[in-house]
Amino acid sequence: MFKDVYPSLEENREHIAAIVEGEEIRFNETLKEARPVFEEMISLEKGVLRGEDIFKLVDTYGMPLEVIQDMCDDRGVSARMEEFEGFMEKRKEQSRKGSDISCDFIFKPDSFKDAPRPSFSQELPLKASLAFMVKGGVRTDVMGEGDCGEVVTSPSSALFYPESGGQTGDKGTISSKGAKMLVVNTILADGRKIHQVTVESGSFSKGDEVCLDLDTSKKSRTAMNHTATHLLQAALRGVLGQNVRQSGSLVDHRRLRFDFTNLKKLSHRQIVEVERLVNGWVEDGIGVCIEEKDIVSAKEEGALSFFGEKYSDVVRVVKVGEKSMELCGGTHVENTRDIRLFKIVAESSVASGIRRIEAVTGDEAEEWIKRKLSEMLRELEGKREFISAEDPEEAISEARNIVDGRKAVSGAVIERLDEYIFPALAEIREKAEKEIKKAEKSRENDVFSEIRTKVEDAASDPRAIKNVKVVSGIFPAADMTLLRKAVTCAEKIARDAVVILAGGTGDKAYIACSVPQVLAGRGFSAREIVSRAAGEIEGSGGGKETFAQAGGKRPEGLSDALESAFKFIEMKQEG
């Protein structure tokens, strides 16, 4: 019924149907995985679903909040939503702290309704005055060190590209005697070119004479990434099919991010092929032609447009030889050779039927490759004793040559990295990790064999605390996994005894305790015993009546911890 209004619905019928079906399958899988967890949570808390548990269901298992609330209503369970909101707020705060953005720029157009519309100048550096200043969304006449805000200069620079179409605005500096601002972005709003700034040093006042300068290095690197984005889309359409369409993008001086329609994750082979195509076109040195055309002619000639974008009757067409033609208002290189290198660094899903590729170009690509190889080589160096002589030394040697600069990075080298060096290094690492696990398992078996002998001896002759038999022991090399296994061994020999074993590795201390069902029925609780003992190791624990465990950070307190447990067992019988 909507196909006349939205013809793309009919054109993409099969794609849309596949997305809906995929969503249904994923939703059912989420419920299947999360429902048992939900049931366990409400069974432990008896009629209450804690905020922490709601957060875990949403954040870890991807369970929709509405479904959780419906399931609680069906079972008469009280969902503690206020607690959940608290956990959500903590997560948001952590995200904000983890951001590398020092200022929260929230552009408010109304703040500039009284701002002038200065003329534009082609000069660079540009001598100008501060005509208008905004801080925190409010007009101001002064900005000091550490302040963030927006400014308009008079005249304005025609050479600063404003944020548009997924490309970030140009960056640079605004300086005066003893003071400096960093221009972190440029915006065009209602005919005004507005610079988002942070004051690095000194202070500025409205009317100050300043010098506005453009960061040409960042501008050229942004242009490299934007042209590479066009080549990426052309390569994706060549590898995956002409149904690939852009769904969003972000281009700045460090990287490019490209969202596109595709139902499946790209295979390693497909990613390698896309990189091979783009780097081939880069090395071919194809000229980039930019011209203005009427939109009808541009689309008839095959220019790609971004769905949802509004275009005027006359559009800017960016053509890269015969490889790519798109409607675009961004900045670009003059020749693909200027891009130098192209490397995909991530491929992921952002929504149903939408994939995302992140990539770097030029020096950023070379630095990423060298950093990645350095990390892998450093990791292998730490596993050297577990690397077999049969492993391919050639891959390690080639990686070192690239990192040390003895081998220049090129498109062919990137293909070699993807097809041989990266996989070979990963395989060497995996084999070494398997050998490490085997060695650890062998050590663990040796340690447990010694522990088991001592535990079996103790279980054969348990100590008596009044009328309760107790099997105990401290094993310095045991972690919690080994202690649990040792408890099981003791239980098989001394079936009617309390078992309380302790161990520690490094600066960690562990306690494990079991209470037979017959004693649990008389009021003895492994949870209570562990709770009393845990204080001596500066730790805490929990569990059930018949088994509990604790962890702490004071191994030297283990002897005192066992004594506290013994006294509690004795006191329990006196009470």
Coordinates of C-alpha atoms in Angstrom, one line a residue:
M1 CA 0.0 0.0 0.0
F2 CA 3.0 2.3 0.4
K3 CA 4.9 1.4 -2.8
D4 CA 3.6 4.4 -4.8
V5 CA 4.9 6.7 -2.1
Y6 CA 8.0 4.8 -1.3
P7 CA 9.0 2.9 -4.5
S8 CA 12.2 1.7 -2.8
L9 CA 10.1 -0.7 -0.7
E10 CA 9.2 -2.7 -3.9
E11 CA 12.7 -2.5 -5.2
N12 CA 14.2 -3.9 -2.0
R13 CA 11.3 -6.3 -1.1
E14 CA 13.6 -9.3 -0.8
H15 CA 16.3 -7.4 1.2
I16 CA 13.7 -6.1 3.6
A17 CA 12.1 -9.5 4.0
A18 CA 15.5 -11.0 4.8
I19 CA 16.2 -8.4 7.4
V20 CA 12.8 -9.0 9.1
E21 CA 13.3 -12.7 9.1
G22 CA 16.8 -12.3 10.5
E23 CA 15.5 -10.0 13.3
E24 CA 12.9 -12.6 14.3
I25 CA 15.5 -15.4 14.4
R26 CA 17.9 -13.3 16.5
F27 CA 15.1 -12.2 18.9
N28 CA 14.1 -15.8 19.5
E29 CA 17.7 -16.8 20.1
T30 CA 18.1 -13.9 22.6
L31 CA 15.0 -15.1 24.5
K32 CA 16.2 -18.7 24.4
E33 CA 19.5 -17.8 25.9
A34 CA 18.3 -15.2 28.4
R35 CA 15.1 -16.9 29.8
P36 CA 16.9 -19.5 31.9
V37 CA 19.1 -16.8 33.4
F38 CA 15.9 -14.8 34.2
E39 CA 14.3 -17.8 35.9
E40 CA 17.4 -18.4 38.0
M41 CA 17.5 -14.8 39.1
I42 CA 13.9 -14.6 40.3
S43 CA 14.2 -18.0 42.0
L44 CA 17.2 -16.8 44.1
E45 CA 15.5 -13.6 45.2
K46 CA 12.0 -15.0 45.7
G47 CA 9.6 -12.6 44.0
V48 CA 12.0 -9.8 43.2
L49 CA 14.2 -9.0 40.2
R50 CA 17.0 -6.7 41.4
G51 CA 18.1 -3.7 39.3
E52 CA 21.6 -5.2 38.9
D53 CA 20.0 -8.3 37.4
I54 CA 17.8 -6.3 35.1
F55 CA 20.9 -4.4 33.9
K56 CA 22.7 -7.7 33.2
L57 CA 19.8 -9.1 31.2
V58 CA 19.7 -5.9 29.1
D59 CA 23.4 -5.2 28.8
T60 CA 24.9 -8.7 28.6
Y61 CA 22.1 -10.7 27.0
G62 CA 20.4 -8.0 24.9
M63 CA 16.9 -8.7 26.4
P64 CA 14.5 -5.9 25.7
L65 CA 13.3 -4.1 28.8
E66 CA 9.7 -4.4 27.8
V67 CA 10.0 -8.2 27.6
I68 CA 11.6 -8.3 31.0
Q69 CA 8.7 -6.2 32.5
D70 CA 6.1 -8.5 30.8
M71 CA 7.8 -11.6 32.2
C72 CA 7.9 -10.1 35.6
D73 CA 4.2 -9.2 35.4
D74 CA 3.3 -12.7 34.3
R75 CA 5.0 -14.2 37.3
G76 CA 4.0 -11.6 39.8
V77 CA 7.6 -10.5 40.3
S78 CA 8.5 -7.0 41.4
A79 CA 11.1 -5.5 39.0
R80 CA 13.2 -2.8 40.8
M81 CA 13.4 -0.3 37.9
E82 CA 14.9 2.5 40.0
E83 CA 17.9 0.4 40.8
F84 CA 18.2 -0.5 37.1
E85 CA 18.1 3.2 36.2
G86 CA 21.0 3.7 38.6
F87 CA 23.1 1.1 36.9
M88 CA 22.3 2.6 33.5
E89 CA 23.4 6.0 34.7
K90 CA 26.7 4.6 36.0
R91 CA 27.3 3.0 32.5
K92 CA 26.6 6.4 30.8
E93 CA 29.0 8.1 33.2
Q94 CA 31.7 5.5 32.5
S95 CA 31.2 6.1 28.7
R96 CA 31.6 9.8 29.2
K97 CA 34.8 9.4 31.2
G98 CA 36.1 7.0 28.5
S99 CA 35.6 9.5 25.7
D100 CA 38.6 11.4 24.4
I101 CA 36.5 14.5 23.8
S102 CA 37.4 17.2 26.4
C103 CA 34.4 19.4 25.7
D104 CA 30.7 18.6 25.0
F105 CA 29.9 20.7 22.0
I106 CA 26.2 21.0 21.6
F107 CA 25.5 23.5 18.8
K108 CA 22.5 25.7 19.4
P109 CA 21.6 27.7 16.2
D110 CA 19.4 30.1 18.2
S111 CA 22.5 31.3 20.1
F112 CA 23.7 32.9 16.8
K113 CA 20.4 34.6 15.7
D114 CA 22.0 38.0 16.5
A115 CA 25.4 37.2 15.1
P116 CA 26.7 39.1 12.0
R117 CA 27.2 37.5 8.6
P118 CA 30.8 38.6 7.8
S119 CA 32.2 38.6 4.3
F120 CA 34.4 35.7 3.2
S121 CA 38.1 35.9 2.5
Q122 CA 40.5 33.7 0.5
E123 CA 43.5 34.8 2.5
L124 CA 45.5 32.4 4.7
P125 CA 46.6 33.0 7.4
L126 CA 43.7 35.4 7.8
K127 CA 43.8 38.5 9.9
A128 CA 40.4 39.0 11.5
S129 CA 38.5 40.1 14.6
L130 CA 36.4 38.1 17.0
A131 CA 32.9 39.3 15.9
F132 CA 30.8 36.9 18.0
M133 CA 31.4 34.5 20.9
V134 CA 29.3 31.8 22.5
K135 CA 30.1 29.7 25.6
G136 CA 27.8 26.9 26.9
G137 CA 25.1 28.0 24.5
V138 CA 25.1 31.6 25.8
R139 CA 26.5 34.7 24.2
T140 CA 29.7 35.9 25.9
D141 CA 32.3 38.6 25.5
V142 CA 35.2 36.7 27.2
M143 CA 36.7 33.2 27.0
G144 CA 39.6 32.0 29.1
E145 CA 42.0 29.1 29.2
G146 CA 40.2 25.8 29.3
D147 CA 36.9 27.3 28.0
C148 CA 35.0 25.7 25.1
G149 CA 32.6 27.4 22.8
E150 CA 31.9 28.8 19.3
V151 CA 33.2 31.9 17.6
V152 CA 32.6 33.9 14.4
T153 CA 35.4 35.9 12.9
S154 CA 35.2 38.9 10.6
P155 CA 36.0 38.4 7.9
S156 CA 35.3 34.7 7.8
S157 CA 37.6 32.2 6.0
A158 CA 36.3 30.8 2.7
L159 CA 39.0 28.1 2.9
F160 CA 37.7 26.4 6.1
Y161 CA 35.4 23.5 5.0
P162 CA 32.3 23.2 7.2
E163 CA 31.0 19.9 8.6
S164 CA 28.7 18.3 6.0
G165 CA 27.7 15.0 4.5
G166 CA 29.6 12.9 7.1
Q167 CA 32.8 14.9 6.7
T168 CA 34.0 16.7 9.8
G169 CA 34.8 20.4 9.5
D170 CA 38.3 21.8 9.1
K171 CA 40.5 22.4 12.0
G172 CA 43.2 25.0 12.8
T173 CA 44.1 27.7 15.2
I174 CA 43.0 31.2 16.3
S175 CA 45.8 33.2 18.0
S176 CA 46.6 36.6 19.3
K177 CA 49.4 38.0 21.5
G178 CA 49.9 35.4 24.2
A179 CA 46.7 33.5 23.6
K180 CA 45.7 30.6 21.4
M181 CA 42.5 28.7 20.5
L182 CA 42.3 25.3 18.9
V183 CA 39.6 25.1 16.1
V184 CA 38.3 21.6 16.6
N185 CA 35.4 21.8 14.0
T186 CA 33.8 24.2 11.6
I187 CA 30.1 24.6 11.0
L188 CA 28.1 26.6 8.4
A189 CA 24.7 27.7 9.7
D190 CA 22.4 30.3 8.1
G191 CA 25.2 31.8 6.1
R192 CA 27.6 32.0 9.0
K193 CA 30.8 30.1 9.3
I194 CA 31.2 29.1 13.0
H195 CA 34.3 27.7 14.6
Q196 CA 34.0 25.3 17.6
V197 CA 37.0 26.1 19.7
T198 CA 38.9 25.3 23.0
V199 CA 41.1 27.9 24.5
E200 CA 44.5 26.4 24.9
S201 CA 46.2 29.4 26.6
G202 CA 45.5 33.0 27.5
S203 CA 42.2 34.7 27.1
F204 CA 40.1 36.3 24.3
S205 CA 37.6 39.1 24.3
K206 CA 35.0 40.1 21.7
G207 CA 36.6 42.5 19.1
D208 CA 40.2 41.1 19.6
E209 CA 42.4 41.1 16.5
V210 CA 43.4 37.5 15.8
C211 CA 45.1 35.4 13.2
L212 CA 43.1 32.4 11.9
D213 CA 45.1 29.6 10.4
L214 CA 44.1 26.3 8.8
D215 CA 45.6 23.0 9.6
T216 CA 46.4 22.0 6.1
S217 CA 47.9 18.6 7.1
K218 CA 44.6 17.5 8.7
K219 CA 42.7 19.0 5.7
S220 CA 44.6 17.0 3.2
R221 CA 44.4 13.8 5.2
T222 CA 40.6 14.3 5.5
A223 CA 40.5 14.6 1.7
M224 CA 42.4 11.4 1.3
N225 CA 39.9 9.6 3.5
H226 CA 36.9 11.0 1.7
T227 CA 38.1 10.0 -1.8
A228 CA 39.0 6.6 -0.3
T229 CA 35.4 6.3 1.0
H230 CA 34.2 6.7 -2.6
L231 CA 36.6 4.0 -3.8
L232 CA 35.5 1.7 -0.9
Q233 CA 31.9 1.9 -2.0
A234 CA 32.8 1.1 -5.6
A235 CA 34.9 -1.9 -4.5
L236 CA 32.1 -3.1 -2.2
R237 CA 29.7 -2.9 -5.1
G238 CA 32.1 -4.8 -7.2
V239 CA 32.7 -7.6 -4.7
L240 CA 29.3 -7.9 -3.0
G241 CA 27.0 -6.7 -5.8
Q242 CA 25.3 -3.6 -7.0
N243 CA 22.7 -3.8 -4.2
V244 CA 25.2 -2.3 -1.8
R245 CA 24.2 1.2 -0.8
Q246 CA 25.7 3.7 1.5
S247 CA 23.7 4.1 4.8
G248 CA 26.0 6.6 6.6
S249 CA 29.6 7.7 6.9
L250 CA 32.1 9.6 8.9
V251 CA 35.2 11.1 7.5
D252 CA 37.9 12.9 9.4
H253 CA 41.7 13.3 9.3
R254 CA 42.4 10.1 11.2
R255 CA 40.1 7.5 9.6
L256 CA 37.0 6.8 7.6
R257 CA 33.8 5.0 8.6
F258 CA 31.4 3.6 6.1
D259 CA 28.0 2.0 6.8
F260 CA 26.3 0.1 4.0
T261 CA 23.5 -2.4 3.2
N262 CA 24.5 -6.0 3.4
L263 CA 22.9 -8.9 5.3
K264 CA 26.0 -10.9 6.1
K265 CA 29.4 -10.3 7.7
L266 CA 32.1 -10.0 5.1
S267 CA 34.4 -13.0 4.8
H268 CA 38.2 -12.6 5.2
R269 CA 38.4 -13.3 1.5
Q270 CA 36.0 -10.5 0.6
I271 CA 37.8 -8.0 2.8
V272 CA 41.1 -8.9 1.1
E273 CA 39.5 -8.5 -2.3
V274 CA 38.0 -5.1 -1.4
E275 CA 41.4 -3.9 -0.1
R276 CA 43.1 -5.2 -3.3
L277 CA 40.8 -3.3 -5.5
V278 CA 41.1 0.0 -3.7
N279 CA 44.9 -0.2 -3.4
G280 CA 45.1 -1.1 -7.0
W281 CA 43.1 2.0 -8.0
V282 CA 45.3 4.1 -5.7
E283 CA 48.5 2.9 -7.3
D284 CA 46.9 3.4 -10.8
G285 CA 47.0 7.2 -10.2
I286 CA 43.5 7.9 -11.4
G287 CA 42.5 11.6 -11.7
V288 CA 39.6 12.9 -9.6
C289 CA 37.2 15.2 -11.5
I290 CA 34.8 17.5 -9.7
E291 CA 32.1 19.4 -11.6
E292 CA 28.6 20.8 -11.2
K293 CA 25.6 19.4 -13.1
D294 CA 21.9 19.5 -12.9
I295 CA 20.7 16.6 -10.7
V296 CA 18.6 14.9 -13.4
S297 CA 21.6 14.6 -15.8
A298 CA 23.9 13.5 -12.9
K299 CA 21.6 10.6 -12.0
E300 CA 21.0 9.6 -15.6
E301 CA 24.8 9.3 -16.0
G302 CA 24.8 6.9 -13.0
A303 CA 26.0 9.2 -10.1
L304 CA 25.2 7.6 -6.7
S305 CA 23.3 9.6 -4.2
F306 CA 22.9 9.1 -0.5
F307 CA 19.5 7.9 0.6
G308 CA 17.7 10.5 2.7
E309 CA 20.0 13.4 1.6
K310 CA 18.3 16.5 0.2
Y311 CA 19.9 17.8 -3.1
S312 CA 19.4 21.1 -5.0
D313 CA 18.7 21.2 -8.7
V314 CA 22.4 21.8 -9.3
V315 CA 24.7 19.2 -7.7
R316 CA 28.4 18.6 -7.3
V317 CA 29.6 15.4 -9.0
V318 CA 32.8 13.7 -7.9
K319 CA 34.1 11.3 -10.5
V320 CA 37.1 9.0 -10.0
G321 CA 37.9 7.9 -13.6
E322 CA 35.5 5.1 -14.5
K323 CA 35.5 3.6 -11.1
S324 CA 33.2 5.9 -9.1
M325 CA 30.8 8.7 -9.6
E326 CA 28.9 10.2 -6.6
L327 CA 27.0 13.3 -5.6
C328 CA 29.2 14.9 -3.0
G329 CA 30.0 18.2 -1.5
G330 CA 33.2 17.1 0.4
T331 CA 36.9 17.7 -0.1
H332 CA 38.9 15.3 -2.2
V333 CA 42.4 14.6 -3.5
E334 CA 43.3 15.5 -7.1
N335 CA 44.7 12.0 -7.9
T336 CA 44.1 8.6 -6.2
R337 CA 47.9 8.2 -5.8
D338 CA 47.7 10.9 -3.1
I339 CA 45.9 8.4 -0.9
R340 CA 49.1 6.1 -1.0
L341 CA 47.7 3.3 1.2
F342 CA 44.3 1.9 2.2
K343 CA 43.7 -0.6 5.1
I344 CA 40.5 -1.9 6.5
V345 CA 40.9 -2.1 10.3
A346 CA 37.4 -3.2 11.4
E347 CA 34.2 -4.7 10.0
S348 CA 31.1 -5.0 12.2
S349 CA 27.3 -4.8 12.4
V350 CA 25.5 -1.7 13.4
A351 CA 21.9 -2.7 12.7
S352 CA 20.0 -5.4 10.9
G353 CA 21.1 -5.5 7.3
I354 CA 23.7 -2.7 7.9
R355 CA 27.4 -3.4 8.1
R356 CA 30.2 -1.0 9.0
I357 CA 33.7 -0.8 7.7
E358 CA 36.4 1.4 9.4
A359 CA 39.6 2.1 7.5
V360 CA 42.7 4.2 7.5
T361 CA 44.8 5.7 4.7
G362 CA 48.3 7.0 4.0
D363 CA 50.6 7.4 7.1
E364 CA 47.8 6.4 9.4
A365 CA 47.5 3.0 7.5
E366 CA 51.3 2.5 7.7
E367 CA 51.4 3.3 11.4
W368 CA 48.4 1.0 12.1
I369 CA 50.1 -1.9 10.3
K370 CA 53.4 -1.4 12.1
R371 CA 51.7 -1.0 15.5
K372 CA 49.6 -4.2 14.9
L373 CA 52.7 -6.2 13.8
S374 CA 54.7 -4.8 16.8
E375 CA 52.0 -6.0 19.2
M376 CA 51.9 -9.5 17.6
L377 CA 55.7 -9.8 17.6
R378 CA 55.9 -8.6 21.3
E379 CA 53.3 -11.2 22.2
L380 CA 55.2 -13.9 20.5
E381 CA 58.4 -12.9 22.2
G382 CA 56.7 -13.5 25.5
K383 CA 55.8 -17.0 24.3
R384 CA 59.2 -17.8 22.7
E385 CA 59.9 -21.0 24.7
F386 CA 56.6 -22.5 23.5
I387 CA 57.1 -21.7 19.8
S388 CA 58.0 -24.7 17.7
A389 CA 61.0 -24.7 15.3
E390 CA 58.5 -26.0 12.7
D391 CA 56.6 -22.7 12.8
P392 CA 57.1 -20.4 9.8
E393 CA 60.0 -18.2 10.7
E394 CA 59.5 -16.4 7.4
A395 CA 56.4 -14.7 8.6
I396 CA 58.2 -13.4 11.7
S397 CA 61.1 -12.2 9.6
E398 CA 58.9 -10.4 7.1
A399 CA 56.9 -8.7 10.0
R400 CA 60.2 -7.5 11.6
N401 CA 61.4 -6.0 8.3
I402 CA 58.1 -4.1 7.9
V403 CA 58.2 -2.8 11.5
D404 CA 61.9 -1.8 11.3
G405 CA 61.3 0.0 7.9
R406 CA 63.5 -2.3 5.9
K407 CA 60.5 -3.2 3.8
A408 CA 58.2 -0.4 2.6
V409 CA 54.5 -0.7 3.0
S410 CA 52.6 -0.8 -0.3
G411 CA 49.3 -2.2 -1.6
A412 CA 51.1 -5.5 -2.5
V413 CA 52.5 -5.7 1.1
I414 CA 49.1 -5.1 2.5
E415 CA 47.8 -8.0 0.4
R416 CA 50.7 -10.2 1.6
L417 CA 49.9 -9.2 5.2
D418 CA 46.3 -10.2 4.9
E419 CA 46.9 -13.4 3.0
Y420 CA 50.0 -14.7 4.8
I421 CA 51.7 -12.7 7.5
F422 CA 48.8 -11.8 9.8
P423 CA 47.3 -15.4 9.6
A424 CA 50.7 -17.0 10.1
L425 CA 51.5 -15.0 13.1
A426 CA 48.0 -15.7 14.5
E427 CA 48.5 -19.4 14.0
I428 CA 51.9 -19.3 15.7
R429 CA 50.3 -17.5 18.7
E430 CA 47.4 -20.0 18.9
K431 CA 49.8 -23.0 18.8
A432 CA 51.9 -21.4 21.5
E433 CA 48.9 -20.7 23.6
K434 CA 47.8 -24.4 23.3
E435 CA 51.3 -25.4 24.4
I436 CA 51.1 -23.0 27.4
K437 CA 47.7 -24.5 28.4
K438 CA 49.1 -28.0 28.2
A439 CA 52.1 -26.9 30.4
E440 CA 49.7 -25.3 32.9
K441 CA 47.5 -28.3 32.9
S442 CA 50.5 -30.6 33.6
R443 CA 51.6 -28.3 36.4
E444 CA 48.1 -28.2 37.8
N445 CA 47.9 -32.0 37.7
D446 CA 51.2 -32.2 39.6
V447 CA 50.1 -29.7 42.2
F448 CA 46.7 -31.4 42.6
S449 CA 48.3 -34.8 42.9
E450 CA 50.3 -33.6 45.9
I451 CA 47.3 -31.8 47.4
R452 CA 45.1 -34.9 46.9
T453 CA 47.5 -37.1 48.8
K454 CA 47.5 -34.7 51.8
V455 CA 43.7 -34.2 51.7
E456 CA 43.1 -38.0 51.6
D457 CA 45.4 -38.4 54.6
A458 CA 43.5 -35.7 56.5
A459 CA 40.1 -37.0 55.5
S460 CA 41.1 -40.5 56.7
D461 CA 41.7 -39.1 60.2
P462 CA 39.5 -36.0 60.6
R463 CA 39.9 -33.8 63.7
A464 CA 37.0 -33.6 66.1
I465 CA 35.6 -30.3 67.2
K466 CA 33.3 -31.6 70.0
N467 CA 30.8 -33.7 68.1
V468 CA 31.6 -32.5 64.5
K469 CA 34.3 -34.0 62.4
V470 CA 36.4 -31.5 60.4
V471 CA 38.8 -32.0 57.5
S472 CA 41.1 -29.0 57.0
G473 CA 44.3 -27.9 55.4
I474 CA 46.2 -25.0 53.8
F475 CA 47.8 -25.5 50.4
P476 CA 49.9 -22.5 49.3
A477 CA 49.9 -23.4 45.6
A478 CA 46.2 -24.0 45.2
D479 CA 43.7 -21.7 43.5
M480 CA 39.9 -22.0 43.9
T481 CA 39.6 -24.6 41.1
L482 CA 42.0 -26.9 42.8
L483 CA 40.4 -26.3 46.2
R484 CA 37.0 -27.3 44.9
K485 CA 38.4 -30.5 43.4
A486 CA 40.2 -31.2 46.7
V487 CA 36.9 -30.6 48.7
T488 CA 35.2 -33.2 46.4
C489 CA 38.0 -35.7 47.2
A490 CA 37.6 -35.2 50.9
E491 CA 33.8 -35.5 50.8
K492 CA 34.1 -39.0 49.3
I493 CA 36.2 -40.2 52.2
A494 CA 34.8 -38.3 55.1
R495 CA 31.1 -38.2 54.1
D496 CA 29.8 -36.9 57.5
A497 CA 32.6 -34.3 58.0
V498 CA 32.8 -30.5 57.5
V499 CA 35.5 -29.9 54.9
I500 CA 37.3 -26.5 55.0
L501 CA 40.3 -26.0 52.8
A502 CA 42.4 -22.9 52.1
G503 CA 45.0 -21.9 49.5
G504 CA 46.7 -18.9 48.0
T505 CA 48.7 -17.9 44.9
G506 CA 50.6 -14.6 44.8
D507 CA 48.6 -12.0 46.6
K508 CA 45.3 -13.9 46.5
A509 CA 43.8 -16.1 49.2
Y510 CA 41.0 -18.7 48.8
I511 CA 38.7 -20.7 51.1
A512 CA 36.3 -23.5 50.2
C513 CA 33.9 -25.2 52.6
S514 CA 31.4 -28.0 52.3
V515 CA 28.9 -29.2 55.0
P516 CA 27.2 -32.6 54.6
Q517 CA 23.4 -32.5 54.3
V518 CA 22.9 -34.2 57.7
L519 CA 24.8 -31.3 59.5
A520 CA 23.1 -28.7 57.3
G521 CA 19.8 -30.1 58.7
R522 CA 21.1 -29.4 62.2
G523 CA 21.8 -25.7 61.5
F524 CA 25.3 -25.8 60.2
S525 CA 25.9 -23.6 57.2
A526 CA 28.9 -23.6 54.8
R527 CA 28.0 -20.0 54.0
E528 CA 28.2 -18.9 57.6
I529 CA 31.4 -20.7 58.2
V530 CA 33.1 -19.1 55.2
S531 CA 31.7 -15.7 56.1
R532 CA 33.3 -15.9 59.6
A533 CA 36.6 -17.0 58.1
A534 CA 36.8 -14.5 55.2
G535 CA 37.4 -11.5 57.4
E536 CA 40.9 -12.8 58.2
I537 CA 41.9 -12.7 54.6
E538 CA 40.3 -9.3 53.9
G539 CA 37.8 -10.9 51.6
S540 CA 34.2 -11.9 51.2
G541 CA 32.3 -15.0 50.1
G542 CA 29.0 -16.7 49.5
G543 CA 27.3 -19.8 48.5
K544 CA 24.7 -22.3 49.8
E545 CA 24.2 -24.2 53.0
T546 CA 26.2 -27.2 51.8
F547 CA 28.9 -25.4 49.8
A548 CA 30.4 -21.9 49.9
Q549 CA 33.7 -20.2 49.0
A550 CA 35.5 -17.0 49.6
G551 CA 38.3 -15.0 48.1
G552 CA 40.6 -12.3 49.6
K553 CA 43.9 -10.5 49.3
R554 CA 45.7 -11.5 52.4
P555 CA 47.2 -15.1 52.1
E556 CA 49.1 -14.6 55.4
G557 CA 45.8 -14.6 57.2
L558 CA 44.7 -18.2 56.1
S559 CA 45.8 -19.8 59.4
D560 CA 43.7 -17.3 61.4
A561 CA 40.9 -17.8 58.9
L562 CA 40.7 -21.6 59.7
E563 CA 40.9 -20.9 63.4
S564 CA 38.0 -18.6 63.1
A565 CA 36.1 -21.3 61.3
F566 CA 36.9 -23.9 64.0
K567 CA 35.8 -21.5 66.8
F568 CA 32.5 -20.8 64.9
I569 CA 31.8 -24.6 64.6
E570 CA 32.5 -25.0 68.3
M571 CA 30.3 -22.0 69.3
K572 CA 27.5 -23.3 67.1
Q573 CA 27.4 -26.5 69.1
E574 CA 27.4 -24.6 72.4
G575 CA 24.5 -22.4 71.3

